[in-house]
Amino acid sequence: MRAQSSATTASTIAVSARTADPAASADRRSGTLQAALGVTAFSLTFPATAWGLEGFGPWSLVAVRSVLAAVIAGGCLLALRVPVPHRRHWAGLAVVAAGVVLGFPLLTTLALRTSTTAHAAVVVGLLPLTTALLSALRMGHRPSRTFWGAALAGAAAVVAFTVQQSGGALTAADLYLFAALLVYAAGYTEGGRLARVMPGWQVIGWALVLCLPLSVPAAALALSYEPVRLTGHAVAGLLWVAAGSQFLGLVVWYRGMAAIGIPKASQLQLAQPLLTLVWSVLLLGEHLTVAAPLTAAAVLVCIAVTQRARG
């Protein structure tokens, strides 16, 4: 009787494991897809910013995009009657706001006044590795050696390609870009942590709302000092960085990070610089070398390895 009971228990456990696996696999696929959609949205940020700078000053563009994104996010929060986050979460939301809502947009916009999108992609290519490092320090993640090896190889491939694209020269804009890299990685990491206790869209939504006391007066002041020329490119660029990059892209990105983990999700961003270069050709008329498809293939291999490696 005892042997039969043990066999029944073992069978039940096996069936439960088989039943759970498809659900977990579906969650991972959904998380990967959402993170990939976020990366696609982010890859358009630099070209859209370049468009926006055709009609807005850098300070106006950053402040107005923050206000517009906060209006969208605040409207969603009000419509769905989302309760105010607990006091213990506001410090983390402040980090997200400082890094993702204010720091990165301002620093990269200032850099793009003199830097091309290809040159800016040098630093963006390092973002996955920086995010994984900060995640390990902040949240105790310990990815495997295989994961780190593939991540470093992918980052090296992206950096080599983008540096070659920019002629190998560094500019003063790199100071802005390296600072943007650090603050954005910090915001990503903290946002990914918060997305485990509240929906990802609420993380970025509350971070945007938190910035309104700064972004509204900043927008009014910047618009009064910087000339504005409303062109089709300028308006389209502003709308994309506000709605696409600043809100919708971050919504799916944080949901993806919560589902598959910060280190693995961050490695999907290895493809972001290459996507940005493609958009730069289509939208800005920039030219690519024959190294682009070779680098793309190397990056895709690295992404596949990091997604399979166990942390």
Short mmCIF file of C-alpha atoms in Angstrom, two decimals:
data_model
loop_
_atom_site.label_atom_id
_atom_site.label_comp_id
_atom_site.label_asym_id
_atom_site.label_seq_id
_atom_site.Cartn_x
_atom_site.Cartn_y
_atom_site.Cartn_z
CA MET A 1 0.00 0.00 0.00
CA ARG A 2 2.86 2.36 0.94
CA ALA A 3 4.66 1.61 -2.34
CA GLN A 4 1.48 2.33 -4.29
CA SER A 5 1.00 5.62 -2.41
CA SER A 6 4.60 6.66 -3.13
CA ALA A 7 4.18 5.83 -6.79
CA THR A 8 0.97 7.84 -6.92
CA THR A 9 2.67 10.80 -5.24
CA ALA A 10 5.63 10.63 -7.62
CA SER A 11 3.27 10.47 -10.58
CA THR A 12 1.34 13.49 -9.30
CA ILE A 13 4.54 15.48 -8.89
CA ALA A 14 5.69 14.56 -12.38
CA VAL A 15 2.36 15.58 -13.89
CA SER A 16 2.41 18.86 -11.97
CA ALA A 17 5.92 19.58 -13.20
CA ARG A 18 4.94 18.91 -16.80
CA THR A 19 1.87 21.10 -16.38
CA ALA A 20 3.84 23.97 -14.85
CA ASP A 21 6.61 23.94 -17.45
CA PRO A 22 4.46 25.08 -20.41
CA ALA A 23 3.08 27.99 -18.34
CA ALA A 24 6.55 29.04 -17.22
CA SER A 25 7.82 28.72 -20.77
CA ALA A 26 4.95 30.86 -22.05
CA ASP A 27 5.72 33.50 -19.41
CA ARG A 28 9.37 33.56 -20.49
CA ARG A 29 8.42 33.90 -24.14
CA SER A 30 5.97 36.69 -23.32
CA GLY A 31 8.58 38.46 -21.20
CA THR A 32 11.20 38.16 -23.92
CA LEU A 33 8.76 39.52 -26.52
CA GLN A 34 7.83 42.48 -24.34
CA ALA A 35 11.46 43.30 -23.60
CA ALA A 36 12.22 43.08 -27.34
CA LEU A 37 9.37 45.50 -28.09
CA GLY A 38 10.85 47.88 -25.55
CA VAL A 39 14.25 47.65 -27.22
CA THR A 40 12.64 48.38 -30.60
CA ALA A 41 10.97 51.47 -29.16
CA PHE A 42 14.24 52.61 -27.57
CA SER A 43 16.15 52.10 -30.83
CA LEU A 44 14.07 54.88 -32.38
CA THR A 45 14.89 57.33 -29.58
CA PHE A 46 18.09 58.80 -31.04
CA PRO A 47 16.72 59.33 -34.57
CA ALA A 48 13.51 60.79 -33.10
CA THR A 49 15.58 63.07 -30.87
CA ALA A 50 17.55 64.23 -33.91
CA TRP A 51 14.25 65.05 -35.60
CA GLY A 52 13.03 66.87 -32.50
CA LEU A 53 16.18 69.00 -32.36
CA GLU A 54 15.32 70.33 -35.82
CA GLY A 55 12.55 72.42 -34.25
CA PHE A 56 13.19 72.51 -30.49
CA GLY A 57 16.11 73.47 -28.29
CA PRO A 58 17.63 70.65 -26.20
CA TRP A 59 16.19 71.86 -22.89
CA SER A 60 12.74 72.46 -24.39
CA LEU A 61 12.69 69.04 -26.03
CA VAL A 62 13.58 67.20 -22.82
CA ALA A 63 11.18 69.16 -20.61
CA VAL A 64 8.22 69.03 -22.99
CA ARG A 65 8.65 65.30 -23.66
CA SER A 66 8.61 64.67 -19.91
CA VAL A 67 5.44 66.72 -19.44
CA LEU A 68 3.63 65.02 -22.33
CA ALA A 69 4.63 61.55 -21.14
CA ALA A 70 3.51 62.42 -17.59
CA VAL A 71 0.13 63.59 -18.89
CA ILE A 72 -0.35 60.25 -20.68
CA ALA A 73 0.79 58.25 -17.67
CA GLY A 74 -1.18 60.34 -15.19
CA GLY A 75 -4.31 59.98 -17.27
CA CYS A 76 -3.95 56.20 -17.26
CA LEU A 77 -3.33 56.13 -13.51
CA LEU A 78 -6.41 58.28 -12.85
CA ALA A 79 -8.66 56.40 -15.27
CA LEU A 80 -7.78 53.07 -13.68
CA ARG A 81 -7.89 54.53 -10.15
CA VAL A 82 -4.46 53.17 -9.30
CA PRO A 83 -3.67 53.75 -5.61
CA VAL A 84 -0.64 55.83 -4.64
CA PRO A 85 2.42 53.61 -4.04
CA HIS A 86 3.48 52.82 -0.50
CA ARG A 87 5.94 55.23 1.07
CA ARG A 88 8.74 52.65 0.98
CA HIS A 89 8.64 52.61 -2.84
CA TRP A 90 9.10 56.35 -3.40
CA ALA A 91 12.88 56.29 -2.98
CA GLY A 92 13.13 53.71 -5.75
CA LEU A 93 10.74 55.70 -7.94
CA ALA A 94 12.94 58.76 -7.42
CA VAL A 95 15.92 56.78 -8.76
CA VAL A 96 13.88 55.75 -11.81
CA ALA A 97 12.78 59.36 -12.33
CA ALA A 98 16.31 60.73 -12.00
CA GLY A 99 17.84 58.17 -14.34
CA VAL A 100 15.18 57.27 -16.90
CA VAL A 101 12.84 60.29 -16.99
CA LEU A 102 15.31 63.16 -16.58
CA GLY A 103 18.97 62.11 -16.66
CA PHE A 104 19.22 59.98 -19.79
CA PRO A 105 16.98 62.13 -22.03
CA LEU A 106 18.78 65.34 -21.03
CA LEU A 107 22.32 63.98 -21.33
CA THR A 108 21.77 62.21 -24.65
CA THR A 109 19.93 65.19 -26.12
CA LEU A 110 22.83 67.47 -25.21
CA ALA A 111 25.22 64.93 -26.74
CA LEU A 112 23.25 64.63 -29.98
CA ARG A 113 23.69 68.32 -30.68
CA THR A 114 27.22 67.49 -31.84
CA SER A 115 27.30 63.69 -32.04
CA THR A 116 25.82 61.43 -34.72
CA THR A 117 23.48 58.62 -33.79
CA ALA A 118 26.19 56.10 -34.74
CA HIS A 119 28.65 57.68 -32.32
CA ALA A 120 26.04 57.76 -29.55
CA ALA A 121 25.43 54.05 -30.11
CA VAL A 122 28.94 53.34 -28.75
CA VAL A 123 27.75 54.02 -25.23
CA VAL A 124 24.32 52.48 -25.75
CA GLY A 125 26.07 49.27 -26.76
CA LEU A 126 27.61 49.14 -23.29
CA LEU A 127 24.26 49.57 -21.51
CA PRO A 128 23.40 45.84 -21.18
CA LEU A 129 26.72 45.07 -19.49
CA THR A 130 26.45 48.10 -17.20
CA THR A 131 22.88 47.16 -16.28
CA ALA A 132 23.90 43.59 -15.46
CA LEU A 133 26.78 44.85 -13.30
CA LEU A 134 24.58 47.26 -11.36
CA SER A 135 21.94 44.56 -11.02
CA ALA A 136 24.49 42.20 -9.50
CA LEU A 137 25.52 44.86 -6.99
CA ARG A 138 22.01 46.09 -6.18
CA MET A 139 20.03 42.84 -6.16
CA GLY A 140 22.60 40.12 -5.57
CA HIS A 141 22.34 38.51 -9.01
CA ARG A 142 25.17 36.15 -9.88
CA PRO A 143 24.97 35.18 -13.58
CA SER A 144 27.06 32.26 -14.80
CA ARG A 145 30.45 32.53 -16.48
CA THR A 146 28.87 31.59 -19.78
CA PHE A 147 26.44 34.47 -19.40
CA TRP A 148 29.22 36.95 -18.65
CA GLY A 149 31.41 35.66 -21.45
CA ALA A 150 28.63 36.05 -24.03
CA ALA A 151 27.66 39.45 -22.62
CA LEU A 152 31.24 40.74 -22.83
CA ALA A 153 31.66 39.34 -26.34
CA GLY A 154 28.44 40.96 -27.52
CA ALA A 155 29.33 44.29 -25.93
CA ALA A 156 32.80 44.15 -27.52
CA ALA A 157 31.30 43.44 -30.94
CA VAL A 158 28.88 46.35 -30.66
CA VAL A 159 31.54 48.76 -29.40
CA ALA A 160 33.99 47.74 -32.14
CA PHE A 161 31.35 48.23 -34.81
CA THR A 162 30.07 51.57 -33.58
CA VAL A 163 33.57 52.96 -32.98
CA GLN A 164 34.51 51.92 -36.52
CA GLN A 165 31.36 53.61 -37.81
CA SER A 166 32.34 56.86 -36.11
CA GLY A 167 35.92 56.76 -37.39
CA GLY A 168 37.39 55.74 -34.05
CA ALA A 169 37.37 59.29 -32.72
CA LEU A 170 35.97 60.36 -29.37
CA THR A 171 34.22 63.67 -28.92
CA ALA A 172 33.29 65.91 -26.01
CA ALA A 173 29.78 64.48 -26.31
CA ASP A 174 31.11 61.20 -24.87
CA LEU A 175 31.15 62.78 -21.40
CA TYR A 176 27.41 63.26 -21.66
CA LEU A 177 26.94 59.78 -23.10
CA PHE A 178 28.96 57.96 -20.44
CA ALA A 179 27.09 59.82 -17.70
CA ALA A 180 23.81 58.91 -19.44
CA LEU A 181 24.90 55.27 -19.51
CA LEU A 182 25.38 55.18 -15.74
CA VAL A 183 22.19 56.97 -14.73
CA TYR A 184 20.05 54.97 -17.17
CA ALA A 185 21.46 51.65 -16.00
CA ALA A 186 20.70 52.65 -12.41
CA GLY A 187 17.16 53.60 -13.38
CA TYR A 188 16.68 50.34 -15.29
CA THR A 189 17.88 48.28 -12.36
CA GLU A 190 15.70 50.02 -9.80
CA GLY A 191 12.73 49.95 -12.15
CA GLY A 192 13.17 46.22 -12.68
CA ARG A 193 13.22 45.69 -8.92
CA LEU A 194 10.04 47.73 -8.43
CA ALA A 195 8.33 45.92 -11.32
CA ARG A 196 8.33 42.81 -9.14
CA VAL A 197 6.00 44.44 -6.62
CA MET A 198 3.89 46.64 -8.91
CA PRO A 199 3.04 46.56 -12.64
CA GLY A 200 5.83 47.93 -14.82
CA TRP A 201 3.68 50.62 -16.41
CA GLN A 202 2.88 51.96 -12.95
CA VAL A 203 6.59 52.18 -12.15
CA ILE A 204 7.31 54.49 -15.05
CA GLY A 205 3.93 56.18 -14.69
CA TRP A 206 4.54 57.26 -11.11
CA ALA A 207 8.14 58.21 -11.92
CA LEU A 208 6.87 60.53 -14.66
CA VAL A 209 4.24 62.05 -12.36
CA LEU A 210 6.89 62.51 -9.69
CA CYS A 211 8.85 64.72 -12.12
CA LEU A 212 5.94 67.05 -12.95
CA PRO A 213 6.83 69.68 -10.30
CA LEU A 214 10.18 70.01 -12.08
CA SER A 215 9.27 69.35 -15.71
CA VAL A 216 6.34 71.82 -15.97
CA PRO A 217 8.24 74.96 -14.86
CA ALA A 218 11.31 73.74 -16.77
CA ALA A 219 9.25 73.44 -19.95
CA ALA A 220 7.76 76.91 -19.52
CA LEU A 221 11.17 78.44 -18.87
CA ALA A 222 12.93 76.61 -21.72
CA LEU A 223 10.22 77.45 -24.25
CA SER A 224 10.48 81.13 -23.33
CA TYR A 225 14.22 81.21 -24.03
CA GLU A 226 14.77 78.69 -26.84
CA PRO A 227 13.27 79.30 -30.30
CA VAL A 228 10.70 76.79 -31.54
CA ARG A 229 10.12 75.88 -35.18
CA LEU A 230 7.23 73.46 -35.63
CA THR A 231 8.02 71.17 -38.55
CA GLY A 232 6.71 67.71 -39.35
CA HIS A 233 9.97 66.09 -38.24
CA ALA A 234 10.14 68.12 -35.03
CA VAL A 235 6.59 67.30 -33.97
CA ALA A 236 6.89 63.61 -34.91
CA GLY A 237 10.18 63.32 -33.04
CA LEU A 238 8.74 64.99 -29.94
CA LEU A 239 5.65 62.78 -29.94
CA TRP A 240 7.68 59.61 -30.33
CA VAL A 241 10.19 60.34 -27.56
CA ALA A 242 7.32 61.35 -25.27
CA ALA A 243 4.79 58.58 -25.95
CA GLY A 244 6.90 55.80 -27.47
CA SER A 245 10.30 56.00 -25.78
CA GLN A 246 9.35 57.66 -22.50
CA PHE A 247 6.19 55.72 -21.66
CA LEU A 248 4.99 52.86 -23.87
CA GLY A 249 8.47 51.47 -24.50
CA LEU A 250 9.30 51.51 -20.80
CA VAL A 251 5.99 49.87 -19.93
CA VAL A 252 6.70 46.75 -21.98
CA TRP A 253 10.38 46.86 -21.05
CA TYR A 254 9.75 46.73 -17.30
CA ARG A 255 7.14 43.99 -17.77
CA GLY A 256 9.69 42.00 -19.72
CA MET A 257 12.39 42.51 -17.09
CA ALA A 258 10.04 41.36 -14.34
CA ALA A 259 9.26 38.18 -16.30
CA ILE A 260 12.73 37.05 -17.41
CA GLY A 261 15.04 38.89 -15.01
CA ILE A 262 17.14 42.02 -15.34
CA PRO A 263 20.42 40.44 -16.54
CA LYS A 264 18.85 38.43 -19.38
CA ALA A 265 16.49 41.20 -20.43
CA SER A 266 19.36 43.68 -20.53
CA GLN A 267 21.26 41.53 -23.03
CA LEU A 268 18.48 42.00 -25.59
CA GLN A 269 19.68 45.58 -25.75
CA LEU A 270 22.82 44.41 -27.53
CA ALA A 271 20.70 44.65 -30.67
CA GLN A 272 19.62 48.23 -29.94
CA PRO A 273 22.62 50.06 -31.46
CA LEU A 274 22.28 48.08 -34.68
CA LEU A 275 18.57 48.80 -34.85
CA THR A 276 19.35 52.47 -34.26
CA LEU A 277 21.77 52.42 -37.18
CA VAL A 278 19.10 50.90 -39.41
CA TRP A 279 16.65 53.64 -38.43
CA SER A 280 19.39 56.19 -39.01
CA VAL A 281 19.73 55.01 -42.60
CA LEU A 282 15.99 55.04 -43.20
CA LEU A 283 15.12 58.23 -41.34
CA LEU A 284 18.30 60.33 -41.31
CA GLY A 285 20.03 59.23 -44.50
CA GLU A 286 23.19 57.93 -42.80
CA HIS A 287 25.27 55.23 -44.52
CA LEU A 288 26.39 51.85 -43.14
CA THR A 289 29.43 49.73 -43.99
CA VAL A 290 29.50 46.05 -44.95
CA ALA A 291 30.46 45.27 -41.33
CA ALA A 292 26.83 45.80 -40.23
CA PRO A 293 25.42 42.34 -41.13
CA LEU A 294 28.50 40.58 -39.72
CA THR A 295 28.19 42.43 -36.42
CA ALA A 296 24.45 41.78 -36.35
CA ALA A 297 25.06 38.04 -36.71
CA ALA A 298 27.64 38.07 -33.90
CA VAL A 299 25.30 39.98 -31.61
CA LEU A 300 22.40 37.63 -32.28
CA VAL A 301 24.62 34.66 -31.34
CA CYS A 302 25.59 36.38 -28.10
CA ILE A 303 21.96 37.15 -27.29
CA ALA A 304 21.01 33.51 -27.89
CA VAL A 305 23.76 32.34 -25.52
CA THR A 306 22.82 34.75 -22.74
CA GLN A 307 19.16 33.80 -23.00
CA ARG A 308 20.04 30.12 -22.55
CA ALA A 309 22.70 30.57 -19.87
CA ARG A 310 21.60 30.00 -16.32
CA GLY A 311 22.34 32.75 -13.84
#
